[in-house]
Amino acid sequence: VVPTTRLFNKLSSLTTLTDSDRALLLALRGTVIALKAGEDVGVQGDRPQDATLVLKGVLGRYKLLSNGRRQFLSFDIPGDMPDLQSLYLETLDSSLGALTDSEVMLIPLQEIHSILGQSSEVNRVFARVMLVEAAIFREWMVNLGRRTAFERIGHLLCEMMTRMRAVGLTNGDSCELHITQSQIADALGLSLVHINRTLRELREAGLIGWSRGILTVLNWHELCETSGFEGSYLRQVTQTARDR
Amino acid sequence: VNLELRHVIVADDGGQEGRLAFLNGQLIAVLTKLSRAHDDLAGRWYVEAAFGELTNFQLPQHAFDDLPALCSWLEESCGIAKSPSA
């Protein structure tokens, strides 16, 4: 499989791409590297020459505060390019690291600029990707600011499942998600104890199952309803969150 | 200055042992002993909520080994000096 396939899957979930656009995207080349959980790709202040395409695993953007406090700003899955902003903003304003053992492809920014110059549709879809990402940040803000612990976790899991589905990483109502409770705590602004307690509530309510890194949504409709998840902000045109 | 603990039952997992912590008669924290449902954290003590001076501190994200360990943190955070003999 060509490494950029997931990228192509993701982009074509957002718009209709022609065969020549597809060829341009699949021809993107870079250096594939493996990352151990906890390893960084870039840290705040870096001036990267490459954009990172996630191939396997989960990466996350984060900021560190005093006292070792950490806030995850995003969870990035295969097909995502978490530092795509480096195309136009020279320095990283947050760090990017692997949450699980992962694989990424580092694509020279020049390569991407070059295909952007060759197709206005590819240009448009990359802009769309960055805008959808901003929409995801807006949802995360609502999550952090106003949703209850139950809603926060439920919403996050609905979002992850919907994004995984768009890049072909779901199996029915299940997907692989190896992130730890402590990483979720650092993304949702909750303590480990609270995450533990709330995941138990979600399980006991028959909404999810999650063991050995396999997340299963047992009642999609109810999970969306109780967590206030409405997936239109993800702008998936070819695969929408199912209404069952 | 005195720290007083009052025994309560907290509505978690069917009723868990907890404490209300008072500083000079004012409620400053709600503490719970984590139930068996918390797996490897079970039996440890956790700060559920804090008020007053404590809100200026970052609440511990972890659970304490036991109640005395949690009380030490409370005393330190509230600026209660330990007596030299303690």
Coordinates of C-alpha atoms in Angstrom, one line a residue:
Chain A
V1 CA 0.0 0.0 0.0
V2 CA 1.2 3.5 -0.9
P3 CA 1.9 5.4 2.4
T4 CA -0.2 8.3 1.3
T5 CA -3.3 6.2 0.7
R6 CA -4.8 7.2 4.1
L7 CA -4.1 10.8 3.3
F8 CA -5.9 10.4 0.0
N9 CA -8.8 8.6 1.8
K10 CA -9.1 11.5 4.2
L11 CA -9.0 14.2 1.5
S12 CA -11.5 12.4 -0.6
S13 CA -13.8 12.2 2.4
L14 CA -13.9 16.0 2.3
T15 CA -14.2 16.6 -1.4
T16 CA -14.3 14.9 -4.8
L17 CA -10.8 14.5 -6.3
T18 CA -10.0 13.8 -9.9
D19 CA -7.7 11.0 -11.1
S20 CA -4.9 13.4 -11.7
D21 CA -5.2 14.9 -8.2
R22 CA -5.2 11.4 -6.9
A23 CA -2.0 10.7 -8.8
L24 CA -0.4 13.9 -7.4
L25 CA -1.2 12.9 -3.8
L26 CA -0.2 9.3 -4.1
A27 CA 3.2 10.4 -5.6
L28 CA 4.1 12.5 -2.6
R29 CA 7.4 11.1 -1.2
G30 CA 9.0 11.4 2.1
T31 CA 11.0 9.6 4.7
V32 CA 9.2 7.0 6.7
I33 CA 10.2 6.8 10.4
A34 CA 9.0 4.7 13.3
L35 CA 8.3 6.4 16.7
K36 CA 8.1 4.9 20.1
A37 CA 5.3 6.1 22.4
G38 CA 6.4 9.3 24.1
E39 CA 8.8 10.3 21.3
D40 CA 8.5 13.7 19.8
V41 CA 8.5 14.7 16.1
G42 CA 8.9 18.3 16.9
V43 CA 8.8 20.7 19.8
Q44 CA 7.4 24.1 20.3
G45 CA 9.7 26.7 18.6
D46 CA 11.1 24.3 16.0
R47 CA 11.3 25.4 12.4
P48 CA 10.4 22.2 10.5
Q49 CA 11.4 21.6 6.9
D50 CA 8.9 18.7 6.6
A51 CA 5.3 18.1 7.2
T52 CA 4.4 15.0 9.2
L53 CA 1.9 12.5 7.8
V54 CA 0.7 10.0 10.3
L55 CA 0.8 6.5 8.9
K56 CA 0.2 4.3 11.9
G57 CA -0.7 4.9 15.6
V58 CA -1.8 8.1 17.3
L59 CA 0.1 11.3 17.6
G60 CA -0.8 14.4 19.6
R61 CA -0.1 18.1 19.7
Y62 CA 0.5 19.3 23.2
K63 CA 1.8 22.1 25.4
L64 CA 3.7 21.7 28.6
L65 CA 3.1 23.9 31.6
S66 CA 5.1 24.4 34.8
N67 CA 4.9 21.5 37.3
G68 CA 4.8 18.9 34.5
R69 CA 1.3 19.7 33.6
R70 CA 0.4 18.8 30.0
Q71 CA -2.4 19.7 27.7
F72 CA -3.1 17.7 24.6
L73 CA -4.5 19.9 21.9
S74 CA -5.3 17.1 19.4
F75 CA -5.2 13.4 18.7
D76 CA -3.9 12.8 15.2
I77 CA -4.6 9.5 13.4
P78 CA -3.4 8.0 10.1
G79 CA -4.1 10.3 7.2
D80 CA -3.7 13.4 9.4
M81 CA -1.0 16.0 9.0
P82 CA -0.8 17.6 12.4
D83 CA 1.9 20.2 11.5
L84 CA 0.6 21.1 8.1
Q85 CA 0.5 24.8 9.2
S86 CA 4.3 24.7 8.7
L87 CA 3.5 25.4 5.1
Y88 CA 2.7 29.0 6.0
L89 CA 3.9 29.4 9.6
E90 CA 7.6 28.9 10.1
T91 CA 7.7 27.9 13.8
L92 CA 5.8 25.3 15.7
D93 CA 3.5 26.8 18.4
S94 CA 3.0 23.5 20.0
S95 CA 4.9 20.2 20.3
L96 CA 4.0 17.1 18.4
G97 CA 4.7 13.6 19.8
A98 CA 3.7 10.0 19.5
L99 CA 1.1 8.8 22.0
T100 CA 1.4 5.2 20.9
D101 CA 4.1 3.4 18.9
S102 CA 3.6 5.0 15.6
E103 CA 4.9 5.5 12.1
V104 CA 5.0 8.7 10.2
M105 CA 6.2 10.0 6.8
L106 CA 8.1 13.2 6.8
I107 CA 7.2 15.0 3.6
P108 CA 9.4 18.0 2.6
L109 CA 7.3 21.1 2.7
Q110 CA 8.7 22.0 -0.8
E111 CA 7.1 18.8 -2.2
I112 CA 3.7 19.8 -0.9
H113 CA 4.1 23.4 -2.1
S114 CA 4.9 21.9 -5.5
I115 CA 1.7 19.9 -5.8
L116 CA -0.3 22.8 -4.4
G117 CA 1.0 24.8 -7.3
Q118 CA -0.1 22.1 -9.8
S119 CA -3.7 21.7 -8.9
S120 CA -6.2 24.2 -7.7
E121 CA -8.4 21.4 -6.4
V122 CA -5.6 20.0 -4.3
N123 CA -4.9 23.5 -3.1
R124 CA -8.5 23.9 -2.1
V125 CA -8.7 20.5 -0.3
F126 CA -5.6 21.3 1.8
A127 CA -7.2 24.6 2.8
R128 CA -10.3 22.7 3.7
V129 CA -8.3 20.2 5.8
M130 CA -6.9 23.1 7.8
L131 CA -10.3 24.7 8.3
V132 CA -11.9 21.5 9.4
E133 CA -9.1 21.1 11.8
A134 CA -9.9 24.6 13.2
A135 CA -13.5 23.4 13.5
I136 CA -12.3 20.4 15.5
F137 CA -10.4 22.8 17.8
R138 CA -13.6 24.7 18.3
E139 CA -15.4 21.6 19.4
W140 CA -12.6 20.7 21.8
M141 CA -13.0 24.2 23.3
V142 CA -16.6 23.6 23.9
N143 CA -15.7 20.2 25.4
L144 CA -13.1 21.7 27.7
G145 CA -15.2 24.7 28.7
R146 CA -18.7 23.5 29.1
R147 CA -19.3 19.8 28.7
T148 CA -19.5 17.4 31.7
A149 CA -16.9 14.6 32.1
F150 CA -19.4 12.1 30.6
E151 CA -20.1 14.3 27.6
R152 CA -16.4 15.1 27.1
I153 CA -15.3 11.5 26.8
G154 CA -18.4 10.5 24.9
H155 CA -17.9 13.3 22.4
L156 CA -14.2 12.6 22.0
L157 CA -14.9 8.9 21.3
C158 CA -17.7 9.7 18.8
E159 CA -15.3 12.1 17.0
M160 CA -12.4 9.6 17.0
M161 CA -14.7 6.8 15.6
T162 CA -16.0 9.1 12.9
R163 CA -12.5 10.2 11.9
M164 CA -11.2 6.6 11.9
R165 CA -14.2 5.5 9.7
A166 CA -13.3 8.1 7.1
V167 CA -9.8 6.7 6.6
G168 CA -11.0 3.1 6.6
L169 CA -9.7 2.2 10.1
T170 CA -12.9 0.9 11.6
N171 CA -14.2 -2.6 11.7
G172 CA -17.9 -2.4 12.1
D173 CA -18.4 -0.4 15.2
S174 CA -14.9 -1.0 16.5
C175 CA -11.5 0.6 16.0
E176 CA -8.1 0.3 17.4
L177 CA -7.4 3.1 19.9
H178 CA -4.4 2.4 22.2
I179 CA -4.3 5.8 24.0
T180 CA -4.0 5.6 27.8
Q181 CA -6.4 7.0 30.4
S182 CA -3.7 9.4 31.4
Q183 CA -3.5 10.8 27.9
I184 CA -7.2 11.2 27.7
A185 CA -7.1 13.0 31.1
D186 CA -4.5 15.4 29.6
A187 CA -6.7 16.0 26.6
L188 CA -9.9 16.6 28.4
G189 CA -8.7 18.5 31.4
L190 CA -9.8 15.9 33.8
S191 CA -8.0 13.8 36.4
L192 CA -7.1 10.2 35.9
V193 CA -9.5 9.3 38.7
H194 CA -12.3 11.1 36.9
I195 CA -11.5 9.5 33.6
N196 CA -11.5 6.1 35.2
R197 CA -14.8 6.7 36.9
T198 CA -16.5 8.2 33.8
L199 CA -15.3 5.4 31.5
R200 CA -16.9 3.0 33.9
E201 CA -20.2 4.9 33.7
L202 CA -20.0 4.8 29.9
R203 CA -19.5 1.1 30.0
E204 CA -22.2 0.5 32.6
A205 CA -24.6 2.5 30.5
G206 CA -24.0 0.0 27.7
L207 CA -22.6 2.7 25.4
I208 CA -19.0 1.5 24.8
G209 CA -16.7 -1.3 25.3
W210 CA -13.0 -0.6 25.5
S211 CA -10.4 -3.2 26.3
R212 CA -6.9 -4.1 25.1
G213 CA -6.9 -1.0 22.8
I214 CA -10.1 -2.0 20.9
L215 CA -12.8 0.6 21.3
T216 CA -16.4 -0.6 20.4
V217 CA -19.4 1.7 20.3
L218 CA -22.3 -0.4 21.5
N219 CA -25.0 2.1 21.0
W220 CA -24.0 4.8 18.5
H221 CA -27.2 6.7 18.6
E222 CA -27.4 6.9 22.4
L223 CA -23.7 7.8 22.7
C224 CA -24.1 10.7 20.2
E225 CA -27.3 11.9 21.9
T226 CA -25.9 11.8 25.5
S227 CA -22.6 13.5 24.6
G228 CA -24.1 16.1 22.2
F229 CA -22.1 14.8 19.3
E230 CA -23.3 16.1 15.9
G231 CA -20.6 15.3 13.4
S232 CA -21.3 17.9 10.7
Y233 CA -18.3 19.9 11.8
L234 CA -16.1 17.2 10.4
R235 CA -17.5 18.0 6.9
Q236 CA -17.3 14.5 5.6
V237 CA -19.1 14.5 2.3
T238 CA -18.6 10.9 1.2
Q239 CA -19.0 9.2 4.6
T240 CA -21.1 10.8 7.2
A241 CA -21.6 9.6 10.7
R242 CA -24.3 7.1 10.5
D243 CA -27.8 7.7 11.6
R244 CA -29.3 4.5 12.7
Chain B
V1 CA -5.2 27.3 62.6
N2 CA -6.7 23.9 62.6
L3 CA -7.6 21.2 60.1
E4 CA -10.6 19.1 60.9
L5 CA -11.9 16.1 59.1
R6 CA -15.5 14.9 59.2
H7 CA -16.5 11.5 58.1
V8 CA -19.1 11.4 55.2
I9 CA -20.4 8.9 52.7
V10 CA -19.9 10.1 49.1
A11 CA -22.4 9.1 46.4
D12 CA -19.8 7.2 44.3
D13 CA -20.1 3.5 43.4
G14 CA -23.0 3.0 45.8
G15 CA -21.6 5.0 48.7
Q16 CA -17.9 5.5 49.4
E17 CA -16.1 6.5 52.5
G18 CA -15.1 10.2 52.4
R19 CA -14.1 13.2 54.5
L20 CA -15.0 16.8 54.5
A21 CA -11.9 18.8 55.4
F22 CA -12.4 22.1 57.3
L23 CA -9.9 24.8 57.9
N24 CA -10.8 27.0 60.8
G25 CA -14.4 25.8 60.5
Q26 CA -14.6 26.4 56.8
L27 CA -15.0 23.7 54.2
I28 CA -11.9 23.5 52.0
A29 CA -12.0 20.1 50.4
V30 CA -14.0 17.0 49.8
L31 CA -12.0 13.8 49.9
T32 CA -12.9 10.3 48.9
K33 CA -11.5 6.8 49.3
L34 CA -11.5 5.2 45.9
S35 CA -13.7 2.2 45.5
R36 CA -12.8 -1.2 44.2
A37 CA -14.1 -0.1 40.8
H38 CA -11.0 2.0 40.4
D39 CA -8.8 -1.1 39.9
D40 CA -5.2 -0.3 40.9
L41 CA -6.2 3.0 42.4
A42 CA -8.7 1.3 44.8
G43 CA -8.2 2.3 48.5
R44 CA -6.3 5.4 47.7
W45 CA -7.5 8.9 48.6
Y46 CA -8.5 11.6 46.1
V47 CA -9.3 15.3 46.3
E48 CA -12.7 15.6 44.6
A49 CA -13.2 19.3 45.1
A50 CA -11.5 22.2 46.8
F51 CA -12.4 25.6 47.9
G52 CA -10.9 28.9 49.2
E53 CA -7.1 29.0 49.2
L54 CA -6.8 25.6 47.7
T55 CA -8.3 26.7 44.4
N56 CA -5.1 28.7 43.8
F57 CA -3.2 25.4 43.8
Q58 CA -3.2 22.9 41.0
L59 CA -5.3 20.1 42.5
P60 CA -3.4 16.9 42.6
Q61 CA -4.3 14.8 39.5
H62 CA -3.2 11.6 41.3
A63 CA -4.6 9.8 44.2
F64 CA -2.7 9.7 47.5
D65 CA -1.5 6.4 49.1
D66 CA -3.5 7.1 52.3
L67 CA -5.3 9.7 54.3
P68 CA -2.3 11.0 56.2
A69 CA -0.4 11.5 52.9
L70 CA -3.4 13.5 51.6
C71 CA -3.6 15.5 54.9
S72 CA 0.1 16.4 54.6
W73 CA -0.6 17.8 51.2
L74 CA -3.6 19.8 52.5
E75 CA -1.5 21.2 55.4
E76 CA 1.3 22.2 53.1
S77 CA -1.0 23.8 50.6
C78 CA -2.9 25.7 53.3
G79 CA 0.4 26.9 54.8
I80 CA 0.0 25.1 58.1
A81 CA 3.5 24.7 59.5
K82 CA 4.1 21.3 61.0
S83 CA 5.2 21.4 64.6
P84 CA 9.0 20.6 64.8
S85 CA 8.3 17.5 66.9
A86 CA 5.9 16.0 64.3

